[in-house]
Amino acid sequence: MSAAAQILLVEHDPEERRLAARVLGDSGWQVREVGRARECLEALGRGGDFVVLLDLDLPDLDGRELVARIASAHPNTPAVVVTGIDDVAVAIDAMQRGAWDYLVKRPDGSHLAHLHHVVARTLERRQLVRERNRFRDEMEALAIALRGTTDGVAIFDPRGRISFVNRAFAVALRRPESEIVGRLLDDFVQVPGDEATLDDVLAAVGEQGRWSGELRTQGEEPPQGIWDVTLTPIGCPEPVAGAALPSERRMVGIFRDVSEKHALEQLRADFLSMITHDIKVPLTVILGYTEMLTDPEPPPGQIPPDILTRIRESGETIHALVCNFLDLSRIEAGRMTLDPRSFDVQGMLAHAVEHYESTARRKGIALALDGDPLPPLIADESQLQRVVANLLANAIKYTPRGGRITIRTERENGRVLISFEDTGRGIPADELPHLFEKYRRVREQKRTEGTGLGLFIAKTIVGAHGGDIRVESTPGVGSTFTLVLPL
Ligand code: ADP
């Protein structure tokens, strides 16, 4: 018996009402008595946990209509008809309108002995309905979560035959769900390396109750298609024909795509080895030449005439690497600040040309500054110097001996355009859209030193000024990087 449930007895005949109330009261139920449909609806409207027992013969409303109103306004409140009308058609009509049960009154009062069972049965049924509703709600919530989650979810038997996949997993495997269900997990993923097979993993789930680790999409090379996976058995142990262990059950797998994390880790590892190499080379130059300079008796003819320029350039290479690295951490921490002041752009460019002149000359590259005179620019001069230095150093780095680099200035519709035009190796068209991404480097047969950070930083700095960098390039002919800055 539900502790909180009360009986709402709707009976117009006072004598019958009294008798029924007494029988129910004797069975331990709390009984509220009313004589009209209106009073019944008012009582339900005030709230409470009721089972309604109602006669069809009411003075203010047909009892079947009352059943219908209860069913629509209080669907969780069971209404049981207790009536003298012993007619199957009426009973069916009442049940169709929402009655939970139908008990016929007997003139000898024998039906009263059944009242207790009818109420108990109704409460039991209500409990089942509530549980069913709760399960349905939970199922709906789970279905929404499964549909909405970005993690892949799959259910499969102990041999790995898939019976369910959610949309996220199907999208990640680039196949419709219908092409995945029924096939083996083995067809889509594998254990990285060759120490274990997927069968070993599935057996481990059966033995240990759970498995976590990484799996790889078939056919994709790391760092792509890497999944962080948790496999857990579900449901009651069921005997599965052909399965090795009788306790093996179906499993659910949660697949989190960690390819991007792996790619980033790979990039960082490459970056570290790159930066170590790129610092080591100029450092060796500096140490070698300074040793020569400090040797009291240097070997004759070994000291190059431009030894100091070479030492300075090597120092600058290390300085630029460190600056780029610091800029990157500032950008990533959101700490890049601008200090805009009015300054002479042409003067700044002339100074940069002067600075890189000797390096360019040594590589046999002609360096020129050309174009319109420009008005003073309000911007962060030292940050823009870094942008110019990155673009100019790139132009020199990626232009072979005998080439030409021209810096052109131009005014156009309230903007300043500064272009760095080189006759270097150029950039393949498919690389251009990605050129300004962090750590991005164009694949090359013989590696040139660099970290893939210069253009990313330059673009971020120029963007912070409300400007942009454009690039045009033809492989084997040359590249033009253009800074566009608002005046
Ligand atoms: P880094 O030069 O350190 O690799 P950047 O971000 O400055 O990094 O440049 C990214 C890539 O763009 C370079 O690796 C290079 O392949 C390409 N690149 C940049 N500037 C030029 C240029 N002027 N000519 C040809 N390729 C260039």
Short mmCIF file of C-alpha atoms and ligand atoms in Angstrom, two decimals:
data_model
loop_
_atom_site.label_atom_id
_atom_site.label_comp_id
_atom_site.label_asym_id
_atom_site.label_seq_id
_atom_site.Cartn_x
_atom_site.Cartn_y
_atom_site.Cartn_z
CA MET A 1 0.00 0.00 0.00
CA SER A 2 1.34 3.44 -0.92
CA ALA A 3 1.63 5.42 2.31
CA ALA A 4 0.70 8.76 0.81
CA ALA A 5 -2.17 7.60 -1.43
CA GLN A 6 -5.70 8.56 -0.37
CA ILE A 7 -9.00 7.38 -1.76
CA LEU A 8 -11.25 10.06 -3.22
CA LEU A 9 -14.69 8.49 -3.12
CA VAL A 10 -17.15 10.14 -5.52
CA GLU A 11 -20.61 8.76 -4.71
CA HIS A 12 -23.87 10.67 -4.69
CA ASP A 13 -25.88 8.14 -2.65
CA PRO A 14 -25.04 8.89 1.05
CA GLU A 15 -25.77 5.35 2.22
CA GLU A 16 -23.63 3.67 -0.45
CA ARG A 17 -20.91 6.24 0.17
CA ARG A 18 -20.96 5.51 3.91
CA LEU A 19 -20.71 1.75 3.34
CA ALA A 20 -17.87 1.96 0.84
CA ALA A 21 -15.96 4.46 3.00
CA ARG A 22 -16.25 2.17 5.97
CA VAL A 23 -14.98 -0.89 4.09
CA LEU A 24 -12.02 1.06 2.66
CA GLY A 25 -11.28 2.69 6.02
CA ASP A 26 -11.27 -0.76 7.64
CA SER A 27 -8.63 -1.82 5.08
CA GLY A 28 -6.41 1.00 6.22
CA TRP A 29 -6.97 3.55 3.46
CA GLN A 30 -7.53 7.22 4.15
CA VAL A 31 -10.80 8.14 2.47
CA ARG A 32 -12.09 11.57 1.30
CA GLU A 33 -15.82 11.54 0.47
CA VAL A 34 -17.54 13.81 -2.06
CA GLY A 35 -20.99 13.62 -3.67
CA ARG A 36 -20.45 15.53 -6.92
CA ALA A 37 -18.09 15.64 -9.90
CA ARG A 38 -17.36 19.35 -9.27
CA GLU A 39 -16.15 18.63 -5.71
CA CYS A 40 -14.00 15.79 -7.05
CA LEU A 41 -12.29 18.05 -9.61
CA GLU A 42 -11.78 20.77 -6.97
CA ALA A 43 -10.13 18.29 -4.60
CA LEU A 44 -7.83 17.03 -7.37
CA GLY A 45 -7.09 20.62 -8.39
CA ARG A 46 -5.78 21.35 -4.88
CA GLY A 47 -3.19 18.60 -5.37
CA GLY A 48 -2.53 15.37 -3.50
CA ASP A 49 -1.94 11.75 -4.24
CA PHE A 50 -5.38 10.18 -4.91
CA VAL A 51 -7.00 7.09 -6.31
CA VAL A 52 -10.49 8.16 -7.41
CA LEU A 53 -13.37 5.70 -7.00
CA LEU A 54 -16.38 7.15 -8.77
CA ASP A 55 -19.96 6.25 -9.50
CA LEU A 56 -21.15 6.94 -13.04
CA ASP A 57 -24.46 8.26 -11.76
CA LEU A 58 -23.62 11.77 -10.54
CA PRO A 59 -26.01 14.73 -10.31
CA ASP A 60 -23.81 17.34 -12.03
CA LEU A 61 -21.87 15.37 -14.71
CA ASP A 62 -21.94 12.03 -16.47
CA GLY A 63 -19.38 9.85 -14.64
CA ARG A 64 -17.72 8.91 -17.95
CA GLU A 65 -17.17 12.58 -18.69
CA LEU A 66 -15.62 12.95 -15.23
CA VAL A 67 -13.29 10.03 -16.06
CA ALA A 68 -12.24 11.80 -19.27
CA ARG A 69 -11.55 15.08 -17.43
CA ILE A 70 -9.48 13.36 -14.76
CA ALA A 71 -7.51 11.50 -17.43
CA SER A 72 -6.71 14.68 -19.30
CA ALA A 73 -6.04 17.05 -16.34
CA HIS A 74 -4.48 14.50 -13.94
CA PRO A 75 -3.08 11.69 -16.08
CA ASN A 76 -1.19 10.16 -13.15
CA THR A 77 -4.34 9.89 -10.98
CA PRO A 78 -6.07 6.53 -11.44
CA ALA A 79 -9.89 6.72 -11.80
CA VAL A 80 -11.79 3.51 -11.02
CA VAL A 81 -15.47 3.23 -11.87
CA VAL A 82 -17.72 1.63 -9.22
CA THR A 83 -21.21 1.54 -10.70
CA GLY A 84 -24.50 -0.27 -10.75
CA ILE A 85 -24.48 -0.30 -14.59
CA ASP A 86 -23.61 -3.83 -15.61
CA ASP A 87 -23.18 -3.16 -19.31
CA VAL A 88 -20.10 -4.16 -21.32
CA ALA A 89 -20.53 -1.29 -23.81
CA VAL A 90 -20.60 1.27 -20.99
CA ALA A 91 -17.60 -0.36 -19.34
CA ILE A 92 -15.61 -0.27 -22.61
CA ASP A 93 -16.58 3.35 -23.15
CA ALA A 94 -15.43 4.28 -19.61
CA MET A 95 -12.15 2.42 -20.07
CA GLN A 96 -11.59 4.10 -23.43
CA ARG A 97 -12.06 7.47 -21.79
CA GLY A 98 -9.34 6.66 -19.28
CA ALA A 99 -10.83 4.56 -16.45
CA TRP A 100 -8.23 2.23 -14.91
CA ASP A 101 -10.75 -0.37 -13.73
CA TYR A 102 -14.52 -1.06 -13.70
CA LEU A 103 -16.34 -2.68 -10.76
CA VAL A 104 -20.08 -3.47 -10.85
CA LYS A 105 -22.04 -2.83 -7.65
CA ARG A 106 -24.16 -5.76 -6.50
CA PRO A 107 -27.48 -5.18 -4.74
CA ASP A 108 -26.36 -7.53 -1.96
CA GLY A 109 -23.23 -5.39 -1.36
CA SER A 110 -20.94 -8.31 -2.27
CA HIS A 111 -18.84 -6.01 -4.49
CA LEU A 112 -17.65 -4.18 -1.35
CA ALA A 113 -15.51 -7.18 -0.50
CA HIS A 114 -13.58 -6.62 -3.77
CA LEU A 115 -12.97 -2.91 -3.27
CA HIS A 116 -9.77 -3.45 -1.33
CA HIS A 117 -8.26 -5.66 -4.09
CA VAL A 118 -9.27 -3.26 -6.83
CA VAL A 119 -7.55 -0.34 -5.08
CA ALA A 120 -4.45 -2.40 -4.28
CA ARG A 121 -4.24 -3.60 -7.90
CA THR A 122 -4.69 -0.04 -9.18
CA LEU A 123 -1.89 1.26 -6.95
CA GLU A 124 0.40 -1.52 -8.08
CA ARG A 125 -0.35 -0.69 -11.68
CA ARG A 126 0.26 2.99 -11.03
CA GLN A 127 3.65 2.12 -9.54
CA LEU A 128 4.54 0.14 -12.67
CA VAL A 129 3.39 3.00 -14.89
CA ARG A 130 5.52 5.44 -12.88
CA GLU A 131 8.57 3.21 -13.22
CA ARG A 132 7.95 2.75 -16.91
CA ASN A 133 7.69 6.55 -17.31
CA ARG A 134 10.87 7.07 -15.34
CA PHE A 135 12.71 4.53 -17.53
CA ARG A 136 11.27 6.16 -20.62
CA ASP A 137 12.45 9.60 -19.43
CA GLU A 138 15.88 8.19 -18.66
CA MET A 139 16.02 6.49 -22.05
CA GLU A 140 15.05 9.73 -23.75
CA ALA A 141 17.69 11.66 -21.79
CA LEU A 142 20.28 9.02 -22.68
CA ALA A 143 19.26 9.06 -26.33
CA ILE A 144 19.60 12.87 -26.39
CA ALA A 145 23.00 12.62 -24.67
CA LEU A 146 24.12 9.92 -27.13
CA ARG A 147 23.00 11.98 -30.09
CA GLY A 148 24.49 15.20 -28.73
CA THR A 149 27.84 13.95 -27.46
CA THR A 150 30.91 14.50 -29.56
CA ASP A 151 32.36 11.25 -28.20
CA GLY A 152 31.83 8.14 -30.28
CA VAL A 153 29.72 5.42 -28.62
CA ALA A 154 29.44 1.84 -29.86
CA ILE A 155 27.87 -1.31 -28.47
CA PHE A 156 29.22 -4.69 -29.55
CA ASP A 157 29.26 -8.34 -28.54
CA PRO A 158 32.29 -10.17 -27.07
CA ARG A 159 33.58 -10.93 -30.56
CA GLY A 160 33.40 -7.27 -31.48
CA ARG A 161 30.29 -7.42 -33.70
CA ILE A 162 28.74 -3.96 -33.57
CA SER A 163 25.03 -3.61 -32.77
CA PHE A 164 24.90 0.15 -32.24
CA VAL A 165 26.93 3.27 -33.05
CA ASN A 166 25.99 6.86 -32.35
CA ARG A 167 26.14 9.54 -34.99
CA ALA A 168 29.42 11.07 -33.74
CA PHE A 169 31.22 7.75 -34.23
CA ALA A 170 29.68 7.13 -37.64
CA VAL A 171 30.69 10.65 -38.75
CA ALA A 172 34.23 10.09 -37.48
CA LEU A 173 34.44 6.79 -39.39
CA ARG A 174 33.03 8.58 -42.44
CA ARG A 175 30.31 5.97 -43.01
CA PRO A 176 26.55 5.84 -42.45
CA GLU A 177 25.49 4.02 -39.27
CA SER A 178 23.83 1.31 -41.40
CA GLU A 179 27.23 0.41 -42.93
CA ILE A 180 28.82 -0.02 -39.53
CA VAL A 181 26.17 -1.95 -37.60
CA GLY A 182 26.59 -5.71 -38.04
CA ARG A 183 30.30 -5.47 -38.87
CA LEU A 184 33.26 -6.17 -36.61
CA LEU A 185 34.99 -3.46 -34.62
CA ASP A 186 38.17 -4.91 -36.12
CA ASP A 187 37.09 -3.59 -39.54
CA PHE A 188 37.33 -0.01 -38.29
CA VAL A 189 39.88 0.24 -35.49
CA GLN A 190 43.07 -1.49 -34.44
CA VAL A 191 45.47 -1.48 -31.53
CA PRO A 192 48.44 0.80 -32.30
CA GLY A 193 51.80 -0.94 -32.61
CA ASP A 194 51.88 -4.71 -32.92
CA GLU A 195 52.04 -5.85 -29.33
CA ALA A 196 48.36 -6.70 -28.96
CA THR A 197 45.33 -7.36 -31.16
CA LEU A 198 41.79 -6.16 -30.72
CA ASP A 199 40.83 -9.72 -29.67
CA ASP A 200 43.30 -9.45 -26.76
CA VAL A 201 41.64 -6.18 -25.77
CA LEU A 202 38.12 -7.64 -25.93
CA ALA A 203 39.26 -10.64 -23.89
CA ALA A 204 40.75 -8.25 -21.34
CA VAL A 205 37.37 -6.52 -20.95
CA GLY A 206 35.76 -9.92 -20.25
CA GLU A 207 38.43 -10.82 -17.70
CA GLN A 208 39.09 -7.52 -15.99
CA GLY A 209 35.67 -5.90 -16.34
CA ARG A 210 37.06 -2.80 -18.11
CA TRP A 211 39.73 -1.67 -20.55
CA SER A 212 41.08 1.82 -21.26
CA GLY A 213 43.67 2.70 -23.82
CA GLU A 214 44.27 4.00 -27.30
CA LEU A 215 42.94 2.57 -30.55
CA ARG A 216 43.62 3.74 -34.10
CA THR A 217 41.27 4.10 -37.05
CA GLN A 218 42.17 1.51 -39.70
CA GLY A 219 43.96 3.03 -42.64
CA GLU A 220 44.82 6.35 -41.01
CA GLU A 221 48.33 7.14 -39.98
CA PRO A 222 49.03 8.77 -36.60
CA PRO A 223 48.63 11.44 -35.43
CA GLN A 224 45.30 11.15 -37.32
CA GLY A 225 42.53 8.79 -36.20
CA ILE A 226 43.71 8.21 -32.63
CA TRP A 227 41.03 7.38 -30.06
CA ASP A 228 41.16 7.38 -26.30
CA VAL A 229 38.84 4.44 -25.59
CA THR A 230 37.09 2.97 -22.55
CA LEU A 231 35.40 -0.42 -22.97
CA THR A 232 32.98 -1.64 -20.30
CA PRO A 233 30.74 -4.74 -20.20
CA ILE A 234 27.00 -4.04 -19.98
CA GLY A 235 23.84 -5.91 -19.09
CA CYS A 236 23.36 -9.34 -17.49
CA PRO A 237 25.75 -12.12 -18.37
CA GLU A 238 24.20 -13.96 -21.32
CA PRO A 239 25.50 -17.15 -22.90
CA VAL A 240 26.84 -16.28 -26.34
CA ALA A 241 27.30 -19.08 -28.84
CA GLY A 242 30.96 -19.47 -29.70
CA ALA A 243 32.19 -17.07 -27.01
CA ALA A 244 35.08 -18.40 -24.98
CA LEU A 245 33.86 -17.45 -21.52
CA PRO A 246 30.30 -18.04 -20.39
CA SER A 247 30.38 -14.79 -18.41
CA GLU A 248 31.18 -12.69 -21.48
CA ARG A 249 28.70 -9.95 -22.13
CA ARG A 250 28.06 -7.17 -24.56
CA MET A 251 30.23 -4.09 -24.19
CA VAL A 252 29.90 -0.40 -24.61
CA GLY A 253 32.84 1.57 -25.95
CA ILE A 254 33.32 5.30 -25.51
CA PHE A 255 35.68 6.69 -28.15
CA ARG A 256 37.20 10.14 -27.64
CA ASP A 257 39.05 11.55 -30.62
CA VAL A 258 42.50 12.62 -29.42
CA SER A 259 44.06 13.02 -32.87
CA GLU A 260 44.36 16.76 -32.48
CA LYS A 261 46.05 16.41 -29.09
CA HIS A 262 48.48 13.89 -30.61
CA ALA A 263 49.13 16.14 -33.58
CA LEU A 264 49.88 19.05 -31.25
CA GLU A 265 52.18 16.89 -29.12
CA GLN A 266 53.95 15.78 -32.29
CA LEU A 267 54.26 19.40 -33.41
CA ARG A 268 55.66 20.44 -30.05
CA ALA A 269 58.16 17.59 -30.13
CA ASP A 270 59.21 18.54 -33.69
CA PHE A 271 59.32 22.17 -32.64
CA LEU A 272 61.59 21.42 -29.70
CA SER A 273 64.01 19.41 -31.79
CA MET A 274 63.87 22.12 -34.46
CA ILE A 275 64.56 24.95 -32.04
CA THR A 276 67.38 23.03 -30.40
CA HIS A 277 68.96 22.42 -33.80
CA ASP A 278 68.38 25.99 -34.97
CA ILE A 279 70.03 27.43 -31.86
CA LYS A 280 72.89 24.97 -31.92
CA VAL A 281 74.02 25.86 -35.45
CA PRO A 282 74.49 29.65 -34.95
CA LEU A 283 75.81 29.06 -31.45
CA THR A 284 78.54 26.83 -32.89
CA VAL A 285 79.37 29.61 -35.38
CA ILE A 286 79.62 32.21 -32.58
CA LEU A 287 81.74 29.96 -30.38
CA GLY A 288 84.00 28.89 -33.28
CA TYR A 289 84.66 32.45 -34.48
CA THR A 290 85.13 33.94 -31.01
CA GLU A 291 87.65 31.19 -30.28
CA MET A 292 89.50 32.21 -33.45
CA LEU A 293 89.42 35.86 -32.40
CA THR A 294 90.69 35.13 -28.92
CA ASP A 295 93.44 32.80 -30.12
CA PRO A 296 96.74 34.64 -29.56
CA GLU A 297 98.14 32.87 -32.60
CA PRO A 298 95.28 32.28 -35.04
CA PRO A 299 96.02 29.97 -37.96
CA PRO A 300 96.98 32.25 -40.85
CA GLY A 301 94.33 32.97 -43.50
CA GLN A 302 91.50 31.35 -41.52
CA ILE A 303 89.78 34.44 -40.11
CA PRO A 304 87.19 35.61 -42.65
CA PRO A 305 87.17 39.37 -43.26
CA ASP A 306 83.48 39.66 -42.27
CA ILE A 307 83.87 37.57 -39.12
CA LEU A 308 82.13 40.16 -36.91
CA THR A 309 79.12 40.37 -39.28
CA ARG A 310 78.86 36.59 -39.19
CA ILE A 311 78.98 36.53 -35.42
CA ARG A 312 76.35 39.29 -35.28
CA GLU A 313 74.08 37.45 -37.73
CA SER A 314 74.32 34.23 -35.74
CA GLY A 315 73.49 36.15 -32.58
CA GLU A 316 70.54 37.75 -34.36
CA THR A 317 69.28 34.36 -35.51
CA ILE A 318 69.22 33.13 -31.92
CA HIS A 319 67.70 36.43 -30.77
CA ALA A 320 64.93 36.16 -33.40
CA LEU A 321 64.16 32.57 -32.35
CA VAL A 322 63.91 33.51 -28.70
CA CYS A 323 61.78 36.60 -29.52
CA ASN A 324 59.39 34.52 -31.63
CA PHE A 325 59.10 32.02 -28.86
CA LEU A 326 58.40 34.73 -26.28
CA ASP A 327 55.88 36.39 -28.62
CA LEU A 328 54.13 33.05 -29.03
CA SER A 329 53.76 32.51 -25.30
CA ARG A 330 52.49 36.11 -24.91
CA ILE A 331 49.94 35.58 -27.67
CA GLU A 332 48.85 32.24 -26.21
CA ALA A 333 48.46 33.78 -22.76
CA GLY A 334 46.47 36.68 -24.26
CA ARG A 335 49.12 39.10 -23.01
CA MET A 336 50.09 40.79 -26.26
CA THR A 337 49.71 44.54 -25.69
CA LEU A 338 50.16 47.41 -28.15
CA ASP A 339 51.73 50.77 -27.45
CA PRO A 340 50.61 52.86 -30.46
CA ARG A 341 52.47 56.11 -31.15
CA SER A 342 53.07 58.20 -34.23
CA PHE A 343 56.26 57.24 -36.08
CA ASP A 344 57.97 57.49 -39.48
CA VAL A 345 57.36 54.19 -41.35
CA GLN A 346 59.75 55.01 -44.16
CA GLY A 347 62.50 55.67 -41.62
CA MET A 348 61.77 52.35 -39.92
CA LEU A 349 61.92 50.48 -43.26
CA ALA A 350 65.14 52.26 -44.30
CA HIS A 351 66.69 51.21 -41.02
CA ALA A 352 65.61 47.57 -41.53
CA VAL A 353 67.09 47.57 -45.06
CA GLU A 354 70.33 48.97 -43.75
CA HIS A 355 70.42 46.32 -41.07
CA TYR A 356 69.89 43.39 -43.47
CA GLU A 357 72.07 44.86 -46.26
CA SER A 358 75.25 42.99 -45.37
CA THR A 359 73.45 39.63 -44.95
CA ALA A 360 71.74 40.09 -48.34
CA ARG A 361 74.96 41.18 -50.00
CA ARG A 362 76.81 38.17 -48.70
CA LYS A 363 74.09 35.95 -50.23
CA GLY A 364 74.37 37.94 -53.49
CA ILE A 365 70.85 39.32 -53.15
CA ALA A 366 69.97 42.90 -54.12
CA LEU A 367 67.85 44.73 -51.54
CA ALA A 368 65.91 47.90 -52.45
CA LEU A 369 63.35 50.22 -50.92
CA ASP A 370 60.98 51.88 -53.34
CA GLY A 371 57.57 53.57 -53.55
CA ASP A 372 55.41 56.45 -52.32
CA PRO A 373 56.40 58.58 -49.36
CA LEU A 374 54.11 57.77 -46.44
CA PRO A 375 52.58 59.96 -43.73
CA PRO A 376 53.39 59.14 -40.07
CA LEU A 377 51.66 55.98 -38.88
CA ILE A 378 50.10 55.54 -35.45
CA ALA A 379 51.06 52.02 -34.41
CA ASP A 380 53.32 50.03 -32.12
CA GLU A 381 56.65 50.64 -33.82
CA SER A 382 58.66 47.94 -32.07
CA GLN A 383 56.01 45.30 -32.82
CA LEU A 384 55.88 46.32 -36.49
CA GLN A 385 59.68 46.20 -36.58
CA ARG A 386 59.36 42.53 -35.58
CA VAL A 387 56.89 41.95 -38.43
CA VAL A 388 59.19 43.66 -40.96
CA ALA A 389 62.20 41.74 -39.61
CA ASN A 390 60.32 38.41 -39.97
CA LEU A 391 59.22 39.15 -43.55
CA LEU A 392 62.59 40.47 -44.61
CA ALA A 393 64.50 37.60 -43.00
CA ASN A 394 62.15 35.13 -44.73
CA ALA A 395 62.62 36.84 -48.10
CA ILE A 396 66.41 36.58 -47.72
CA LYS A 397 66.23 33.03 -46.37
CA TYR A 398 64.00 31.70 -49.17
CA THR A 399 65.62 33.60 -52.09
CA PRO A 400 68.63 31.98 -53.77
CA ARG A 401 71.85 33.73 -54.68
CA GLY A 402 71.49 36.34 -57.42
CA GLY A 403 67.91 37.19 -56.44
CA ARG A 404 66.28 40.53 -55.74
CA ILE A 405 64.13 41.78 -52.88
CA THR A 406 62.13 45.00 -53.18
CA ILE A 407 60.19 46.67 -50.40
CA ARG A 408 57.48 48.91 -51.88
CA THR A 409 55.31 51.40 -50.06
CA GLU A 410 51.97 52.64 -51.30
CA ARG A 411 48.95 54.62 -50.04
CA GLU A 412 45.55 53.34 -50.96
CA ASN A 413 42.10 54.44 -49.68
CA GLY A 414 43.21 55.50 -46.21
CA ARG A 415 45.51 52.49 -45.85
CA VAL A 416 49.22 51.92 -46.10
CA LEU A 417 50.49 48.98 -48.14
CA ILE A 418 54.02 47.72 -47.57
CA SER A 419 54.99 44.85 -49.83
CA PHE A 420 58.00 42.59 -49.65
CA GLU A 421 58.61 41.23 -53.11
CA ASP A 422 61.21 38.54 -53.69
CA THR A 423 62.42 36.44 -56.60
CA GLY A 424 62.75 33.39 -54.36
CA ARG A 425 61.58 29.81 -54.53
CA GLY A 426 57.88 30.69 -54.11
CA ILE A 427 55.20 28.77 -52.25
CA PRO A 428 52.90 26.04 -53.68
CA ALA A 429 49.29 27.23 -54.05
CA ASP A 430 47.89 24.53 -51.73
CA GLU A 431 50.14 25.75 -48.90
CA LEU A 432 49.06 29.39 -49.14
CA PRO A 433 45.79 29.06 -47.13
CA HIS A 434 47.70 27.49 -44.20
CA LEU A 435 50.83 29.62 -44.29
CA PHE A 436 49.96 31.79 -41.30
CA GLU A 437 49.06 28.88 -39.00
CA LYS A 438 51.12 28.27 -35.90
CA TYR A 439 54.21 26.05 -36.53
CA ARG A 440 53.31 25.81 -40.22
CA ARG A 441 56.23 25.17 -42.54
CA VAL A 442 56.22 24.30 -46.20
CA ARG A 443 57.51 20.77 -46.73
CA GLU A 444 60.96 20.84 -48.33
CA GLN A 445 63.52 18.29 -49.40
CA LYS A 446 66.44 19.93 -47.63
CA ARG A 447 65.38 21.54 -44.39
CA THR A 448 65.92 25.28 -43.98
CA GLU A 449 66.20 26.44 -40.39
CA GLY A 450 63.00 27.91 -38.96
CA THR A 451 60.15 27.23 -36.58
CA GLY A 452 57.04 28.11 -38.56
CA LEU A 453 56.20 30.84 -36.06
CA GLY A 454 57.30 34.03 -37.85
CA LEU A 455 54.27 34.43 -40.12
CA PHE A 456 51.82 33.41 -37.39
CA ILE A 457 53.24 36.09 -35.09
CA ALA A 458 53.38 38.68 -37.88
CA LYS A 459 49.75 38.05 -38.77
CA THR A 460 48.69 38.29 -35.10
CA ILE A 461 50.53 41.60 -34.61
CA VAL A 462 49.16 43.12 -37.82
CA GLY A 463 45.67 41.85 -36.98
CA ALA A 464 45.88 43.52 -33.56
CA HIS A 465 46.50 46.80 -35.43
CA GLY A 466 43.32 46.29 -37.46
CA GLY A 467 45.36 45.35 -40.53
CA ASP A 468 46.12 42.22 -42.53
CA ILE A 469 48.89 40.40 -44.41
CA ARG A 470 48.27 39.15 -47.93
CA VAL A 471 50.43 36.78 -49.88
CA GLU A 472 50.82 36.07 -53.57
CA SER A 473 53.32 33.55 -54.76
CA THR A 474 54.36 31.53 -57.78
CA PRO A 475 56.68 28.57 -57.22
CA GLY A 476 60.03 29.17 -58.88
CA VAL A 477 59.23 32.83 -59.58
CA GLY A 478 58.86 34.54 -56.23
CA SER A 479 56.56 35.72 -53.47
CA THR A 480 55.05 39.01 -52.39
CA PHE A 481 53.88 39.49 -48.81
CA THR A 482 51.89 42.72 -48.38
CA LEU A 483 51.19 44.41 -45.05
CA VAL A 484 47.94 46.35 -45.10
CA LEU A 485 47.67 48.82 -42.23
CA PRO A 486 44.99 51.42 -41.51
CA LEU A 487 46.25 55.02 -41.46
P1 ADP B 1 59.92 29.80 -40.64
O1 ADP B 1 60.50 30.64 -41.73
O2 ADP B 1 60.59 29.98 -39.34
O3 ADP B 1 59.75 28.38 -41.05
P2 ADP B 1 57.52 31.40 -40.99
O4 ADP B 1 56.24 31.36 -40.23
O5 ADP B 1 58.21 32.69 -41.06
O6 ADP B 1 58.42 30.27 -40.36
O7 ADP B 1 57.21 30.90 -42.44
C1 ADP B 1 56.43 29.74 -42.64
C2 ADP B 1 56.81 29.04 -43.93
O8 ADP B 1 56.42 29.87 -45.04
C3 ADP B 1 58.28 28.83 -44.11
O9 ADP B 1 58.68 27.61 -43.53
C4 ADP B 1 58.46 28.87 -45.62
O10 ADP B 1 58.28 27.57 -46.14
C5 ADP B 1 57.33 29.74 -46.11
N1 ADP B 1 57.79 31.10 -46.46
C6 ADP B 1 57.72 32.21 -45.70
N2 ADP B 1 58.20 33.28 -46.39
C7 ADP B 1 58.58 32.84 -47.59
C8 ADP B 1 59.14 33.45 -48.76
N3 ADP B 1 59.42 34.75 -48.80
N4 ADP B 1 59.39 32.66 -49.82
C9 ADP B 1 59.10 31.34 -49.81
N5 ADP B 1 58.58 30.70 -48.74
C10 ADP B 1 58.30 31.43 -47.64
#
